[in-house]
Every structure is written in structure tokens, then in C-alpha cells.
XYZ file of C-alpha atoms in Angstrom:
626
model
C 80.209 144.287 53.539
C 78.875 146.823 50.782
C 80.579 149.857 50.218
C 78.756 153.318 50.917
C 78.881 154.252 46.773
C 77.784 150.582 46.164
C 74.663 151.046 48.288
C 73.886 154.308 46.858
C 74.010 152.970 43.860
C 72.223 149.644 43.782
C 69.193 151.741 46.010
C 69.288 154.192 42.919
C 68.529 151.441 40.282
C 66.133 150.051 42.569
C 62.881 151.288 41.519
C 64.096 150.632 37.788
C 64.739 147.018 38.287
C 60.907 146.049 39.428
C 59.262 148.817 36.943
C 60.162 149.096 33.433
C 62.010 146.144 33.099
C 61.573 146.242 29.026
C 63.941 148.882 28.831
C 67.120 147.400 27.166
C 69.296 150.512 29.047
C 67.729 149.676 32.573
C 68.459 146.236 32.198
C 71.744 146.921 30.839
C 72.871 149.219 34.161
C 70.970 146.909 36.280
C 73.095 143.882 35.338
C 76.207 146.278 35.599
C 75.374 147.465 39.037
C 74.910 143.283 40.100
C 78.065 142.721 38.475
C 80.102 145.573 40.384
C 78.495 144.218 43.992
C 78.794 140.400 43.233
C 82.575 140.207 41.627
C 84.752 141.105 44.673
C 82.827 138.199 46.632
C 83.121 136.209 43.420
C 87.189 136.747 43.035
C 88.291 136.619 46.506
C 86.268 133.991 47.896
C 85.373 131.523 44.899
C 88.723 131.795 43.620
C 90.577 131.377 46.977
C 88.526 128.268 47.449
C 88.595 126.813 44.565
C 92.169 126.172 44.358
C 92.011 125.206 48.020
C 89.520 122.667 46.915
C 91.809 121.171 44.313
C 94.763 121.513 46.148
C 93.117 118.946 49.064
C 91.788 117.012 46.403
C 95.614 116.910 44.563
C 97.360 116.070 47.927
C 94.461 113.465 48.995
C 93.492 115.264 52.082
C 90.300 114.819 53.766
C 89.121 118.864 54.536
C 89.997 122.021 56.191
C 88.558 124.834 57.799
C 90.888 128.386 57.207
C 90.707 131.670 57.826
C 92.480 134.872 56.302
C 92.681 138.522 58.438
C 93.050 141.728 56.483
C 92.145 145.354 56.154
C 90.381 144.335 60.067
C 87.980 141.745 58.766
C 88.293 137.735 58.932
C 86.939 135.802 56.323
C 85.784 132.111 56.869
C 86.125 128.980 54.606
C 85.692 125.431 54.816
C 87.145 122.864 52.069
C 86.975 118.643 51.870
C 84.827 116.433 54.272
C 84.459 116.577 57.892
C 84.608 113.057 57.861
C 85.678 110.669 55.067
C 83.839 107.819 56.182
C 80.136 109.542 56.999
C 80.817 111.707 53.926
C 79.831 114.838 55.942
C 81.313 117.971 54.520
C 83.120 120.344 56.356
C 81.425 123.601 57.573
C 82.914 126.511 58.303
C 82.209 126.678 62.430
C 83.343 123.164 62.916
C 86.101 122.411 65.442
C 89.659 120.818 65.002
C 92.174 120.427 67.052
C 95.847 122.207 66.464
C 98.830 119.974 68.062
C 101.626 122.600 68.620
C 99.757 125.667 68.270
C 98.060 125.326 71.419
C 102.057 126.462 72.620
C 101.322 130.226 71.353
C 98.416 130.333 73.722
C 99.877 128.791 76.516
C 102.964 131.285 75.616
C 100.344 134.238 75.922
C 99.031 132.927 79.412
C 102.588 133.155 80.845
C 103.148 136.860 79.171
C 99.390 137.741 80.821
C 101.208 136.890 84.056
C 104.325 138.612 83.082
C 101.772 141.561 82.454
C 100.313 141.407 86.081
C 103.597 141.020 87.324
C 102.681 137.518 88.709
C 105.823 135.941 87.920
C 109.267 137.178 85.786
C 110.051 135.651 82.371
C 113.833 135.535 83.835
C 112.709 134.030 86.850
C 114.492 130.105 87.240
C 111.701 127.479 86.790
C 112.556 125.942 89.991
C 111.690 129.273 92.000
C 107.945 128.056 91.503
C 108.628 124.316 90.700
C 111.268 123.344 93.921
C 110.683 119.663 93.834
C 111.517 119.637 90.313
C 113.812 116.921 89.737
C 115.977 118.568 86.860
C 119.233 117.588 86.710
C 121.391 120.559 84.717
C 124.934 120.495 85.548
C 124.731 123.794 84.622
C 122.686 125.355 87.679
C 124.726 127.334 90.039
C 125.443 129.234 86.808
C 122.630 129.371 83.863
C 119.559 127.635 85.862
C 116.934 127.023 83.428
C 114.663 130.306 83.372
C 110.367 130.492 82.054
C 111.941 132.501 78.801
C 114.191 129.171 78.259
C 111.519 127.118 78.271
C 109.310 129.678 75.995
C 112.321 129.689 73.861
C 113.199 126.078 73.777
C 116.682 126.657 74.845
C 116.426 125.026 78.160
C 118.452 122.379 77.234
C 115.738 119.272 77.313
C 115.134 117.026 75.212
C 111.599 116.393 72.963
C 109.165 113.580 74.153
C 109.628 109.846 74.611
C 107.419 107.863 72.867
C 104.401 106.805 75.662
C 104.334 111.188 76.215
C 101.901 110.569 72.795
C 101.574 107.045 72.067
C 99.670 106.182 74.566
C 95.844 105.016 76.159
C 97.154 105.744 79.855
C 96.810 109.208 79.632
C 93.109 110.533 80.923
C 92.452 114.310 80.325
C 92.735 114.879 84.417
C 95.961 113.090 84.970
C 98.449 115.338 86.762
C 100.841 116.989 84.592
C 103.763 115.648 87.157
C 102.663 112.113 85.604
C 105.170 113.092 82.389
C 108.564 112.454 84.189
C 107.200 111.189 87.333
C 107.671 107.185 86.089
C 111.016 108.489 84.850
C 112.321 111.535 86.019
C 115.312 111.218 83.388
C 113.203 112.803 80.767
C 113.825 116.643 82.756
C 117.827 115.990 82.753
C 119.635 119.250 80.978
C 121.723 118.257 78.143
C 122.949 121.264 76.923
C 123.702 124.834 78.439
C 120.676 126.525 79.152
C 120.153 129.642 76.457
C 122.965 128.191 74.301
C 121.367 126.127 71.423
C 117.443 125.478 70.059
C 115.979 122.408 70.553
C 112.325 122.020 70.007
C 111.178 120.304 73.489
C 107.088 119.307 73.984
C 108.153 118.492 77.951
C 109.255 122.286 78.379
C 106.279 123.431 77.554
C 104.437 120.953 79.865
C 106.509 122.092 82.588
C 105.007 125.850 81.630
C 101.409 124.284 82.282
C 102.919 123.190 85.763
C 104.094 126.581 86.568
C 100.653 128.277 85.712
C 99.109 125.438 88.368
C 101.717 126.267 90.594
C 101.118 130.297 90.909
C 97.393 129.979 90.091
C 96.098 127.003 92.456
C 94.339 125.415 89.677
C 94.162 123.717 86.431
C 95.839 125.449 83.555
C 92.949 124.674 81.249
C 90.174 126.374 83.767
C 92.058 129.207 84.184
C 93.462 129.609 80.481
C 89.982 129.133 79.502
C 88.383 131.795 81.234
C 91.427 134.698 82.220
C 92.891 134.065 78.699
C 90.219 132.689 75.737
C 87.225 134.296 77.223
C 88.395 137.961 77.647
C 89.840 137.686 73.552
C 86.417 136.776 72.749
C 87.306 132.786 71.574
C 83.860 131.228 72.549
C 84.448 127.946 70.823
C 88.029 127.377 71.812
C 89.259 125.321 75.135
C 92.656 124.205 76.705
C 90.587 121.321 77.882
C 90.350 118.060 76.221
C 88.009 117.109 73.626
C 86.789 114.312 71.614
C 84.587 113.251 68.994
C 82.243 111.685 71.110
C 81.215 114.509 73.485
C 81.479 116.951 70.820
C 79.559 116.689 67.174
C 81.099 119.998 66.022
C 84.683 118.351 66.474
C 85.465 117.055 62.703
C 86.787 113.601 62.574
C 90.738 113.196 62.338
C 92.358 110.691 59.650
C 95.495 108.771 59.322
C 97.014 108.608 55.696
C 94.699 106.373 54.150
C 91.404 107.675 55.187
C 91.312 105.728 58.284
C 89.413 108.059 61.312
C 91.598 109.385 64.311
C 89.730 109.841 67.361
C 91.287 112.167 69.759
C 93.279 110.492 72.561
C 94.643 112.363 75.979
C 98.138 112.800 75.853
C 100.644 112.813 78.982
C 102.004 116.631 77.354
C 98.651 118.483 76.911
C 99.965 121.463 77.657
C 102.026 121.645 74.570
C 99.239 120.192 72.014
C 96.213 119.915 73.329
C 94.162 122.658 72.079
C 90.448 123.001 70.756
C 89.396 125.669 68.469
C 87.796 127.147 65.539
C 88.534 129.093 62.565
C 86.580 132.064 63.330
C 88.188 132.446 66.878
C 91.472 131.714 65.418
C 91.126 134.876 63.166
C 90.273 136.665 66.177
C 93.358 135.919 68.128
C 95.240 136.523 65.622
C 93.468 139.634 64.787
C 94.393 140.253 68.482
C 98.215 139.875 68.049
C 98.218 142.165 65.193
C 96.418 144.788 67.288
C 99.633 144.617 69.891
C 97.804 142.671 72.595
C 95.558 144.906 73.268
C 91.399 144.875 73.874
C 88.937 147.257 74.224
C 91.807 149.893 73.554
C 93.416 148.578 76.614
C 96.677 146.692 77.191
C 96.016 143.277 78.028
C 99.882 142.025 77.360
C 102.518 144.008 76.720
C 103.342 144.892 73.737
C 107.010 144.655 74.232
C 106.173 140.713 74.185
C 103.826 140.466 71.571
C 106.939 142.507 69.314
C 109.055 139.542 70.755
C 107.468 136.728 69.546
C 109.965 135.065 67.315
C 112.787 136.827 67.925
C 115.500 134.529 69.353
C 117.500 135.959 71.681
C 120.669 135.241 73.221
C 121.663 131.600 71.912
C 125.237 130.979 70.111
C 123.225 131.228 66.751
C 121.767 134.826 67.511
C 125.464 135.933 68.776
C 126.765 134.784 65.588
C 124.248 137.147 63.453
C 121.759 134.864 62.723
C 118.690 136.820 63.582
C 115.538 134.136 62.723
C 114.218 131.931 64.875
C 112.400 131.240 67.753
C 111.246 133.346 70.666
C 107.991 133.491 72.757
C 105.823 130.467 71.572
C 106.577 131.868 67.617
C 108.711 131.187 64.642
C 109.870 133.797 62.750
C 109.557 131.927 59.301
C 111.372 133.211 56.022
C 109.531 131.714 53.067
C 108.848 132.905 49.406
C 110.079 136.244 49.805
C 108.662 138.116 52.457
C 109.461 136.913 56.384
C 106.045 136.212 58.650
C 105.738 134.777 62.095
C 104.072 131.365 62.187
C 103.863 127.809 64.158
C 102.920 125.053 62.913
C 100.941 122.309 64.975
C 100.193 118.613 64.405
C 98.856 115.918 66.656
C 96.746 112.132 66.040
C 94.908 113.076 62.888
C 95.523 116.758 62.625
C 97.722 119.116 61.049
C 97.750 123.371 61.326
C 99.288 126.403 60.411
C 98.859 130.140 61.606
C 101.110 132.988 59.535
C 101.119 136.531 60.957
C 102.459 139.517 59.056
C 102.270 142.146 61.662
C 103.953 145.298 59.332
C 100.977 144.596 56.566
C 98.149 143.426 59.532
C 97.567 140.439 57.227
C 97.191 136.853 58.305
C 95.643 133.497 57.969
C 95.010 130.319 59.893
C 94.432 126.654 58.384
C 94.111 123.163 60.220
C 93.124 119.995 58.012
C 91.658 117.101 59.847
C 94.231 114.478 58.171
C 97.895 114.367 59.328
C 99.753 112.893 56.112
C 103.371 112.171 55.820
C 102.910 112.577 52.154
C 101.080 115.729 51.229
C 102.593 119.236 50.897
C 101.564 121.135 53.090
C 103.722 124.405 51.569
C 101.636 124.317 48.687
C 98.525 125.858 50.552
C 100.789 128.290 52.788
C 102.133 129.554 49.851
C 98.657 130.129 48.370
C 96.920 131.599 50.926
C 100.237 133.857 51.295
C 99.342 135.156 47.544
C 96.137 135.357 48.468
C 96.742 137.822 51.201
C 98.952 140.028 48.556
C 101.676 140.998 50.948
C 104.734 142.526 49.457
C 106.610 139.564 48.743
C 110.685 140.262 47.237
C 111.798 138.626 44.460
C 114.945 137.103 46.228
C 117.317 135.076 43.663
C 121.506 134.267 45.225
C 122.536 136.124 42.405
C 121.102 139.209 43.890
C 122.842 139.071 47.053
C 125.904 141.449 47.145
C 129.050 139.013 46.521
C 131.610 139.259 49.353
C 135.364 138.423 49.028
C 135.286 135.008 50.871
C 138.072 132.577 51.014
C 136.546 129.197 51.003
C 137.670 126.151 53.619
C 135.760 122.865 53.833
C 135.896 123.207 57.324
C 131.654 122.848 57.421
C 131.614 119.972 54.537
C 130.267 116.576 56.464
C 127.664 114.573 57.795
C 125.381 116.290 60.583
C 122.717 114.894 62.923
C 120.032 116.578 64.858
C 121.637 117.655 68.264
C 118.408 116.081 70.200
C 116.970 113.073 68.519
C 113.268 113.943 68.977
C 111.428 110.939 70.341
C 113.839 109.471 72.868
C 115.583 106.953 71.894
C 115.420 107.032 68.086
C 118.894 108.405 68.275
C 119.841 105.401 65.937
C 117.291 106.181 62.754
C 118.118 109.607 62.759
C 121.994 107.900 62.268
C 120.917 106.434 59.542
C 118.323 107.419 57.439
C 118.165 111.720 58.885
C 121.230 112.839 58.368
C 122.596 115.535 56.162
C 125.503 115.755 53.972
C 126.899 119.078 53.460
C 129.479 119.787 50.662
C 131.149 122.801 49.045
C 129.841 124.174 45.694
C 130.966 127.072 43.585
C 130.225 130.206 45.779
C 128.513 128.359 48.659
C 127.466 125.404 50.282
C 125.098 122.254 49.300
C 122.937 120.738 51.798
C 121.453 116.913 51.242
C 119.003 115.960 53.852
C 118.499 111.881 53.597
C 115.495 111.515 50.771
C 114.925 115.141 50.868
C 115.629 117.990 48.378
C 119.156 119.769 47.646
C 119.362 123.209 49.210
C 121.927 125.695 48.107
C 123.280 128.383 50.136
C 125.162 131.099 49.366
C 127.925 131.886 51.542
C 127.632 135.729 53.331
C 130.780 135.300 55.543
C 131.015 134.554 59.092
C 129.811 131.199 58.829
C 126.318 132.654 57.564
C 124.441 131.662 54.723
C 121.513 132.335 52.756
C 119.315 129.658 50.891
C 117.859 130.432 47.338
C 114.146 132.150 47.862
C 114.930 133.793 51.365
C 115.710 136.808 52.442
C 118.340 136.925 54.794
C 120.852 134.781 56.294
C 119.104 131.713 57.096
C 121.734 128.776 58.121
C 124.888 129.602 60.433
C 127.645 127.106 60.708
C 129.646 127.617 64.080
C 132.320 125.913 66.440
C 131.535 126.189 69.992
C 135.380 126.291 70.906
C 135.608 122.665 72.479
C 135.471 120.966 69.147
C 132.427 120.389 68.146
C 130.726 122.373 64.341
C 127.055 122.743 64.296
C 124.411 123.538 61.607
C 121.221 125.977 63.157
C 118.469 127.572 61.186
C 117.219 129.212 64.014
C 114.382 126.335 64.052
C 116.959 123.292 63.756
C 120.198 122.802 65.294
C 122.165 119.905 63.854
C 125.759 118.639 65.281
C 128.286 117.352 62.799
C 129.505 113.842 63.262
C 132.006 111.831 61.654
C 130.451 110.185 57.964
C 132.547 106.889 59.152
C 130.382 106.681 62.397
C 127.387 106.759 59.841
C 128.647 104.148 57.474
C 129.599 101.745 60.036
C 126.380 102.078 61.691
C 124.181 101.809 58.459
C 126.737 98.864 57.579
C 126.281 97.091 61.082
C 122.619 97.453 60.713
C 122.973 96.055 57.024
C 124.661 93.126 57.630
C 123.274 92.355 61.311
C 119.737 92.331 59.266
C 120.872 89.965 56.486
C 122.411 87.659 59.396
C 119.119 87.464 61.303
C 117.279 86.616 58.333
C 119.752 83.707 56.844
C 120.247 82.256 60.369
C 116.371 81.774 60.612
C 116.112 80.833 56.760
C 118.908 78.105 57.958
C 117.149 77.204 60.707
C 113.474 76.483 58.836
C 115.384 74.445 56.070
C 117.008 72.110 58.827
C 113.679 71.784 60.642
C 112.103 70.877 56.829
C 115.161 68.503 56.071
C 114.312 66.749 59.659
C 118.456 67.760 60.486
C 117.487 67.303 63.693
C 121.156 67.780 64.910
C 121.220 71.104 63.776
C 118.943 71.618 67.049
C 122.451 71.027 69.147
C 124.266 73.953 67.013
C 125.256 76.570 69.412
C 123.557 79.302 66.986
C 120.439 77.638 68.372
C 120.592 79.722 71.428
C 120.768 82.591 69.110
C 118.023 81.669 66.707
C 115.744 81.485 69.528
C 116.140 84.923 70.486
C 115.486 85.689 67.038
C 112.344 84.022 66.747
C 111.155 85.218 69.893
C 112.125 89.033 68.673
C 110.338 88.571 65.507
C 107.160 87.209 66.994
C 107.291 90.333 69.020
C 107.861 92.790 66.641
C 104.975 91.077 64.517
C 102.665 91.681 67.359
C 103.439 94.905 68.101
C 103.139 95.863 64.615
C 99.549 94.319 64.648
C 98.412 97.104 67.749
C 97.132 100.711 67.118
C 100.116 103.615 66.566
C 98.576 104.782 69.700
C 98.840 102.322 71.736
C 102.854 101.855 71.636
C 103.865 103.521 74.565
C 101.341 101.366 77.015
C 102.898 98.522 79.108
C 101.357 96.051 77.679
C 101.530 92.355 76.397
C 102.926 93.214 73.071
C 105.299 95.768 74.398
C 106.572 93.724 77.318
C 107.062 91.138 75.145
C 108.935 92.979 73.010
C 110.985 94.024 76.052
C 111.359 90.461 77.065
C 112.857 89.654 73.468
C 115.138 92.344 73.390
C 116.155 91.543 76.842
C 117.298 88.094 76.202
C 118.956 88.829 72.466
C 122.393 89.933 73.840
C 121.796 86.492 76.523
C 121.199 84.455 73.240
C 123.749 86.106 70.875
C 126.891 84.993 74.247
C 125.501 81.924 74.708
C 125.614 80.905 70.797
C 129.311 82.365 71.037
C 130.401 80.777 74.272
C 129.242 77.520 72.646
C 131.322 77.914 70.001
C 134.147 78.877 71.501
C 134.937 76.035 73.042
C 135.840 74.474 69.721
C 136.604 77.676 67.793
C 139.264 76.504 65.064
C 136.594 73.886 63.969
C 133.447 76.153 64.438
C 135.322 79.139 62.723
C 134.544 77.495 58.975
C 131.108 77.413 59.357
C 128.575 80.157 58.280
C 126.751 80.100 61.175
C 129.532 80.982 63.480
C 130.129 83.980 61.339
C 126.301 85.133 60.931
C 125.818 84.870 64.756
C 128.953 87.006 64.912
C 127.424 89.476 63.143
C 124.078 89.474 64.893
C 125.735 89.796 67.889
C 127.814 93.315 66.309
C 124.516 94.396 65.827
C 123.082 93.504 69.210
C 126.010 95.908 70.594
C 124.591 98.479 68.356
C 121.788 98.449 69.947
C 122.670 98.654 73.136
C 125.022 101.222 72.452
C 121.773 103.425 71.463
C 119.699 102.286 74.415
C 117.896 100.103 72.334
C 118.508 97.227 74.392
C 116.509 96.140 76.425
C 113.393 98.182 74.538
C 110.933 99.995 77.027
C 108.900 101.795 75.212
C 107.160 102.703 78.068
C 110.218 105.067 79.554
């Protein structure tokens, strides 16, 4: 857009330009006056871009498609290919698909009922849902409420791994379908508006309860009593693929490999079309209070709540971050912004709203990497925007007289493993070690960088960079210490529980491995005799686990949750490895002081140590269909 004085000006030099065009002077001002109107679009856009462009390029990304809101105007940009295999670049009004931000729209549907008074935000789910088969010991006391499930402090757990992983989702399934095979999955494991825990299936229950009070389809009824009125003419709740749409860029796996978009049994909470244009505009919306046309469409009282956590032990205890209303108050390189991030089968996305400066910006790449830093480009599009960022250093935080205990030094776990039941990697290779250091505490996530915090008293802390207290360590009275950030809650557990899993995994590993490597060097000997051993009953099992895992290694990511041949043979196998493991023992046992010398007695021992750690995380038998 060109500035009144800019106009004036350029019409001024106007009739110079085409008529004496030999005088050095007119040329001179001419050139000036081309200079003055092209720069700003030459900085700000070029320059933005081009380090986007190397930045994709750096962390081997396909493309994006971004947007940036200030002073009331959005600005559009595309980056990197639309699809890696066609070669088509990435244009500006092509579509993508979010993962986890489609929760901040489904958030604003329920607070546009709030608004008409159409339901309560305090209101128990089950008041609309009543044949919802939630099991919270909790109930007659602290039911599970629509702001719990906004919040994700109901208590529930994440997703289990066919919610995502699977080809048995269609796009009209009925939401019911995600607990109806296993109505487990709703069961209430901690105190509802206690502690966060990030939960996909709470959100999916939200969908329900807009069906419920509606009589129809959340995505029909988002899509034209939510997107339409906001003025999002390219976005949809409803499901959409490559196929059926040509403006819908291509998603990728790591190495380059093309993602087509695949149903999923939790739409509600990531399934989400959109744009980068109509992104800025709902966000342009939010910074405007909610309101259209001068008119209040939601309240603004919930739009000023969006990630503010309220309630929970962590917010009791003073630590005021977090998450509240679909949004994540996020405190990163100096300045404190609400945001969500969203990723789902070949996508990834970020939106960052700074409501005090009316800044903000929007970004989803069409490649979901586990490799690539992602920070890199929030933090440039955050300079970009020029909001008043602190310089915030732990030195510059006002020292406090604070006697130090080692009372929070240890191993912690997430409180929720987040794709049921993985409870056993995140034993193993996610925990973190906290220990004390000079004025604060250390933090070591497993093959992740160091954090330092500074310690603030009562239990808060306050990492290097931020701005306020972002960790709290707490006791909840009945013995158990916990680690929250507001957007991670983590439960400390003893470090010998860790060892002696890692170690039974260890050494139940190297067993399985030498008990088959014995095995093929009998068969290739011709020790035929060795086929009477008792640890033949175990080697079996082994084989037939192997052969399983081998060919359900060989399917698509996607396809892991569907009952299957692979996966029901990989059931089978880890059905009958605890059957093998006794039988190989029993058949020793009945000569056990001779049997006790040999190394196979002792490696099926140890197999079978592991088999018990398996089953001891549910990972025995293995339905990854549940």
C-alpha cells in the first residue's frame, strides 16, 4: 500500500520521467523517488524471505506457506516446493493441513456456544454426553467439566496408536468409533483440574459435544456458523486430500518421501484444512477481541483467556504459564506470546499471537521432520515482527535468600506416556535427570540439551532466556514430586527403576540374539540334538517374534494400528513368548543342577526377565489395534 506523501510525490515527478529525460537532475530525483517506494517492499519482504528460503534449504525441508499480521495488514509468503517429487513450487494460496491447530478452532466453536449461552464451559461433559462410558473415580466430586477438556486437565490420557496409525478410519466414521472398540481409552487417571496432560481424545470428545447440542456434524456446522462468518473461504473442518483437492500441497516424510493425507479416528483434534491468508485473518480476528463487523461474536472475556491456566496444582503454586482455552501461553526469546503448535502425517505448523503489540504470524511446512529446527524460523519471524523482546539473562533476576535441599534432584517421567502403551520407551530413553547446581537446578532430558534454572523460591524456577518462572517442582502431599512447565507435567520416579529396566532390556536383547546365533550354528554343525534342548521351545518364540517384527517393519507407518496380518501376527508372537520362555524353563527344571551350567539355561532365564518386563508394561500380548 503507498503512502499518501509517496503518491503525491511519485504523481509530481510524473510528467518529468516521460519528458525531458536528458536532464541529469530529473533522472537523479526520479531514481530517488523509485528508490523511496520500492525499498520498504524490498526490506521487509525480500529479506524476510530470503532467510526463510535458506533456512528450509539449511534444515532440508520441502516448503512453506506463512503469514505475518501487523499494524492491521497480513502479508503473504510462500518458500520451498509444493511437492518434492513434481518439483512444483509452493504458491502463496495453496492449502496445508495444521495437525493440532485445528484445536484453537474447535476451542472457538465451543466459546461461540458459550457466547449464545448454548451450553456452560463449567458444565460436566456427561450433562450432554450421558452414555459416556468414562470411568473417573473422581465423579461425585470433580466430574470432568467442557473447560477440563479445553484445558487438558481432564485427567485422560493422549491417543493409542490405531487413533492415527491407521487406514480404518473414513472421514464419516462416527466420532464414538475412538473408544467404542475399547472404551478404556476415556478412563480418568488423574483428578480432574489437578495436573496438564496434553490429551487428542479430549478434544474429540469436544467434537461429540458440538454433535450432541447441534444435531449435526461438527465439521458442517463449524464450517459455516464458525469459518464462514470470520471470512476463512478456503479453510474446512472437513477432511481433505490430495486427490480431490490440487491446491492441497503434497506432505513428506523425512526423506522426501510424499504423505498423502489419511482420515484419522480423532479429527476433531487435527484435522483441519486451511490457508495462509485465512489464517492471518483469524488471527487478525483474535487480536481484534473476537469481534466482527464491530460486533461481539465471542466474548472477549474468553478470547483474554486463552492460555491462561487456571486452577491446576501448578497455577496454585504460582506458576502462571500454560495452557487454557485451546492456547499456549509460550515464553520464548524474551518476550511471552500465545501460540500452538500442530503436526499431523506430513505436516508441521505454528501460529504466535502477541495480543499487547497486535502482531502475529502463522507458518505450516508440508514436511514433518524429526530432525529440523523448527525454533529457528519462530524465532525469525518473531524478529521480523519487531516486538519488544527483553534481554533476560539469570544473572538479572533479583537473587533471593534460598536454602538449598536436593529434595527435586532425580529421574522424572512424563505423568501420561503419550501413545498408549509406550510407557516403557519413555522409561528408558525420555527421561530426565535433574541435579543441583550452584544457585539452581540442571535439567538433562535423554539426548536433549542441558537447561539451567535458576531457583526463585517456592519450588519455582526460571530457565536462562525466559521471563518468568517457567518450571515448578511440587509434592502433592501423598508422596509423590512432580516437574510442570505449564505445557509438561513430569512425575519423579526412582533412577533404580530406570536402570533395572534399561538393564533388563539390555541383557534380555543380547540373550535373544545369542540364543538364536546358538541355534543357527547347531542347525549349520547338523547338532541335530540340540533340537531336543528345552531352550528350543524358547527359540521358537523368538523366531516367530522376529519374523513378525520384520514384517511389520516392512508396512507403511500408517498402517500400524490396522488389524491386520502383520499386526496379528505380531500379536500371535508376543502371545506365545511368555508360553515359550515356561516351557524352555519347565524343561529344564526337571534336571536343574545339571542344566544350571549351561549358557542356554541362563540366556533363556534372561529372556524370560525380559518377557516379564513386558508384560509388566502391557506389552504383552501386543495389540496395536487397542
Amino acid at each position: 500500500m503507498i503512502s499518501k506523501d509517496k503518491k503525491m510525490i511519485f504523481k509530481y515527478h510524473k510528467i518529468s520521467l516521460w519528458g525531458k529525460l536528458d536532464n541529469p537532475m530529473t533522472i537523479y530525483v526520479t531514481f530517488y523517488v523509485m528508490l523511496w517506494f520500492l525499498l520498504p517492499t524490498v526490506v521487509s519482504g525480500q529479506s524476510i524471505q530470503d532467510k526463510m528460503n535458506a533456512l528450509l534449504q539449511q534444515e532440508k525441508l520441502s516448503g512453506a506457506v506463512y503469514s505475518v499480521v501487523q499494524d492491521g495488514h497480513i502479508t503473504l509468503y510462500s518458500s520451498g516446493f509444493k511437492n518434492m517429487k513434481t518439483g512444483d513450487p509452493m504458491l502463496v494460496d495453496d492449502k496445508v493441513h495444521v495437525g493440532s491447530i485445528a484445536k484453537i478452532y474447535l476451542a472457538m466453536g465451543i466459546l461461540r456456544l458459550a457466547t449464545l449461552k448454548m451450553l456452560n464451559l463449567d458444565d460436566p461433559i456427561k450433562k450432554y454426553l450421558k452414555d459416556l462410558p468414562m470411568d473417573n473415580p473422581w465423579e461425585s466430586s470433580n466430574p470432568v467439566t467442557i473447560r477440563h477438556l479445553l484445558n487438558h486437565t481432564s485427567g485422560m490420557s493422549d491417543i493409542r496408536l490405531w487413533h492415527f496409525f491407521s487406514t480404518s478410519a473414513t472421514p464419516q466414521i462416527p466420532l464414538t468409533e475412538f473408544y467404542r472398540r475399547n472404551p478404556k481409552v476415556l478412563d480418568i487417571h488423574a483428578m480432574p483440574g489437578e495436573l496438564f496432560s496434553y490429551s487428542n481424545m479430549g478434544y474429540t470428545l469436544l467434537g461429540m459435544l458440538i454433535e450432541a447440542i447441534v444435531k449435526e456434524p461438527y465439521e458442517s456446522y463449524l464450517d459455516r456458523n464458525l469459518l464462514q462468518p470470520i471470512g476463512l473461504k478456503n479453510s474446512t473442518f472437513h477432511f481433505k486430500s490430495q486427490s480431490e483437492d490440487r491446491k492441497l500441497a503434497m506432505g513428506h516424510f523425512d526423506n522426501g518421501d510424499s504423505a498423502f493425507a489419511m482420515p484419522i479416528y480423532v479429527r476433531p483434534a487435527g484435522q483441519f484444512t486451511t490457508t495462509a491468508e485465512d489464517m492471518g485473518t483469524f488471527l487478525q480476528f483474535l487480536l481484534n477481541g473476537g469481534r466482527l463487523n464491530d460486533k461481539e461474536f465471542i466474548k472477549k472475556e474468553f478470547i483474554d483467556e486463552m492460555g491462561v491456566p487456571e486452577n491446576t496444582m501448578a497455577v496454585k503454586k504460582g506458576l502462571r504459564l500454560g495452557y487454557g482455552l485451546g492456547a499456549l501461553s509460550r515464553d520464548r526469546y524474551g518476550i511471552v506470546g500465545i501460540a500452538h503448535s500442530g503436526n499431523t502425517i506430513g505436516f508441521r505448523a505454528m501460529y504466535y499471537l502477541f495480543p499487547k503489540e497486535k502482531k502475529a504470524f502463522f507458518i505450516a511446512y508440508n514436511m514433518d521432520s524429526e530432525t529440523a529446527d523448527y525454533e529457528l524460523f519462530n524465532k525469525t519471524l518473531i524478529n521480523y515482527l519487531g516486538v519488544d523482546t527483553l534481554s533476560v539473562h539469570m544473572d538479572s533476576k533479583k537473587k533471593q535468600p534460598i536454602t538449598k535441599d536436593s529434595e527435586w534432584e532425580g529421574y522424572y517421567v512424563p505423568i501420561f506416556t503419550k501413545i498408549y502403551p509406550m510407557e516403557l520407551i519413555d522409561i528408558i530413553s525420555a527421561y530426565t535427570v535433574v541435579t543441583n547446581t550452584e544457585d539452581g537446578l540442571s535439567i538433562r532430558p535423554f539426548q536433549k540439551e542441558e537447561t539451567f534454572l535458576k531457583n526463585i523460591g517456592n519450588g519455582l524456577f526460571v530457565a536462562q532466556g525466559r521471563t518468568e518462572a517457567s518450571h515448578l517442582f511440587y509434592s502433592d502431599g501423598s508422596g509423590g514430586t512432580f516437574l510442570t512447565t505449564g505445557a509438561m507435567t513430569l512425575k519423579k520416579i526412582s533412577g533404580w527403576k530406570i536402570f533395572l529396566t534399561i538393564i533388563s532390556v539390555v541383557l534380555g536383547i543380547v540373550a535373544i540374539i545369542l540364543l538364536i546365533f546358538g541355534l543357527i550354528i547347531n542347525l549349520c554343525r547338523r547338532q541335530w540334538k540340540y533340537l531336543r534342548s528345552p531352550a528350543m521351545f524358547c527359540s521358537l518364540t523368538l523366531i516367530l517374534l522376529i519374523l513378525s517384527l520384520f514384517v511389520v517393519s516392512g508396512i507403511d507407518v500408517i498402517r500400524i494400528g490396522n488389524k491386520a496380518l502383520p499386526t496379528m501376527l505380531l500379536y500371535v508372537s508376543t502371545f506365545l513368548l511368555p508360553v515359550g520362555s515356561l516351557a524352555s524353563l519347565i524343561g529344564y527344571g526337571s534336571t536343574l543342577s545339571k542344566n544350571i551350567k549351561h549358557v542356554d539355561f541362563w540366556l533363556v532365564v534372561l529372556v524370560s526377565q525380559f518377557v516379564i518386563t513386558l508384560w509388566l508394561y502391557n506389552l504383552i500380548p501386543f495389540a496395536t489395534w487397542e
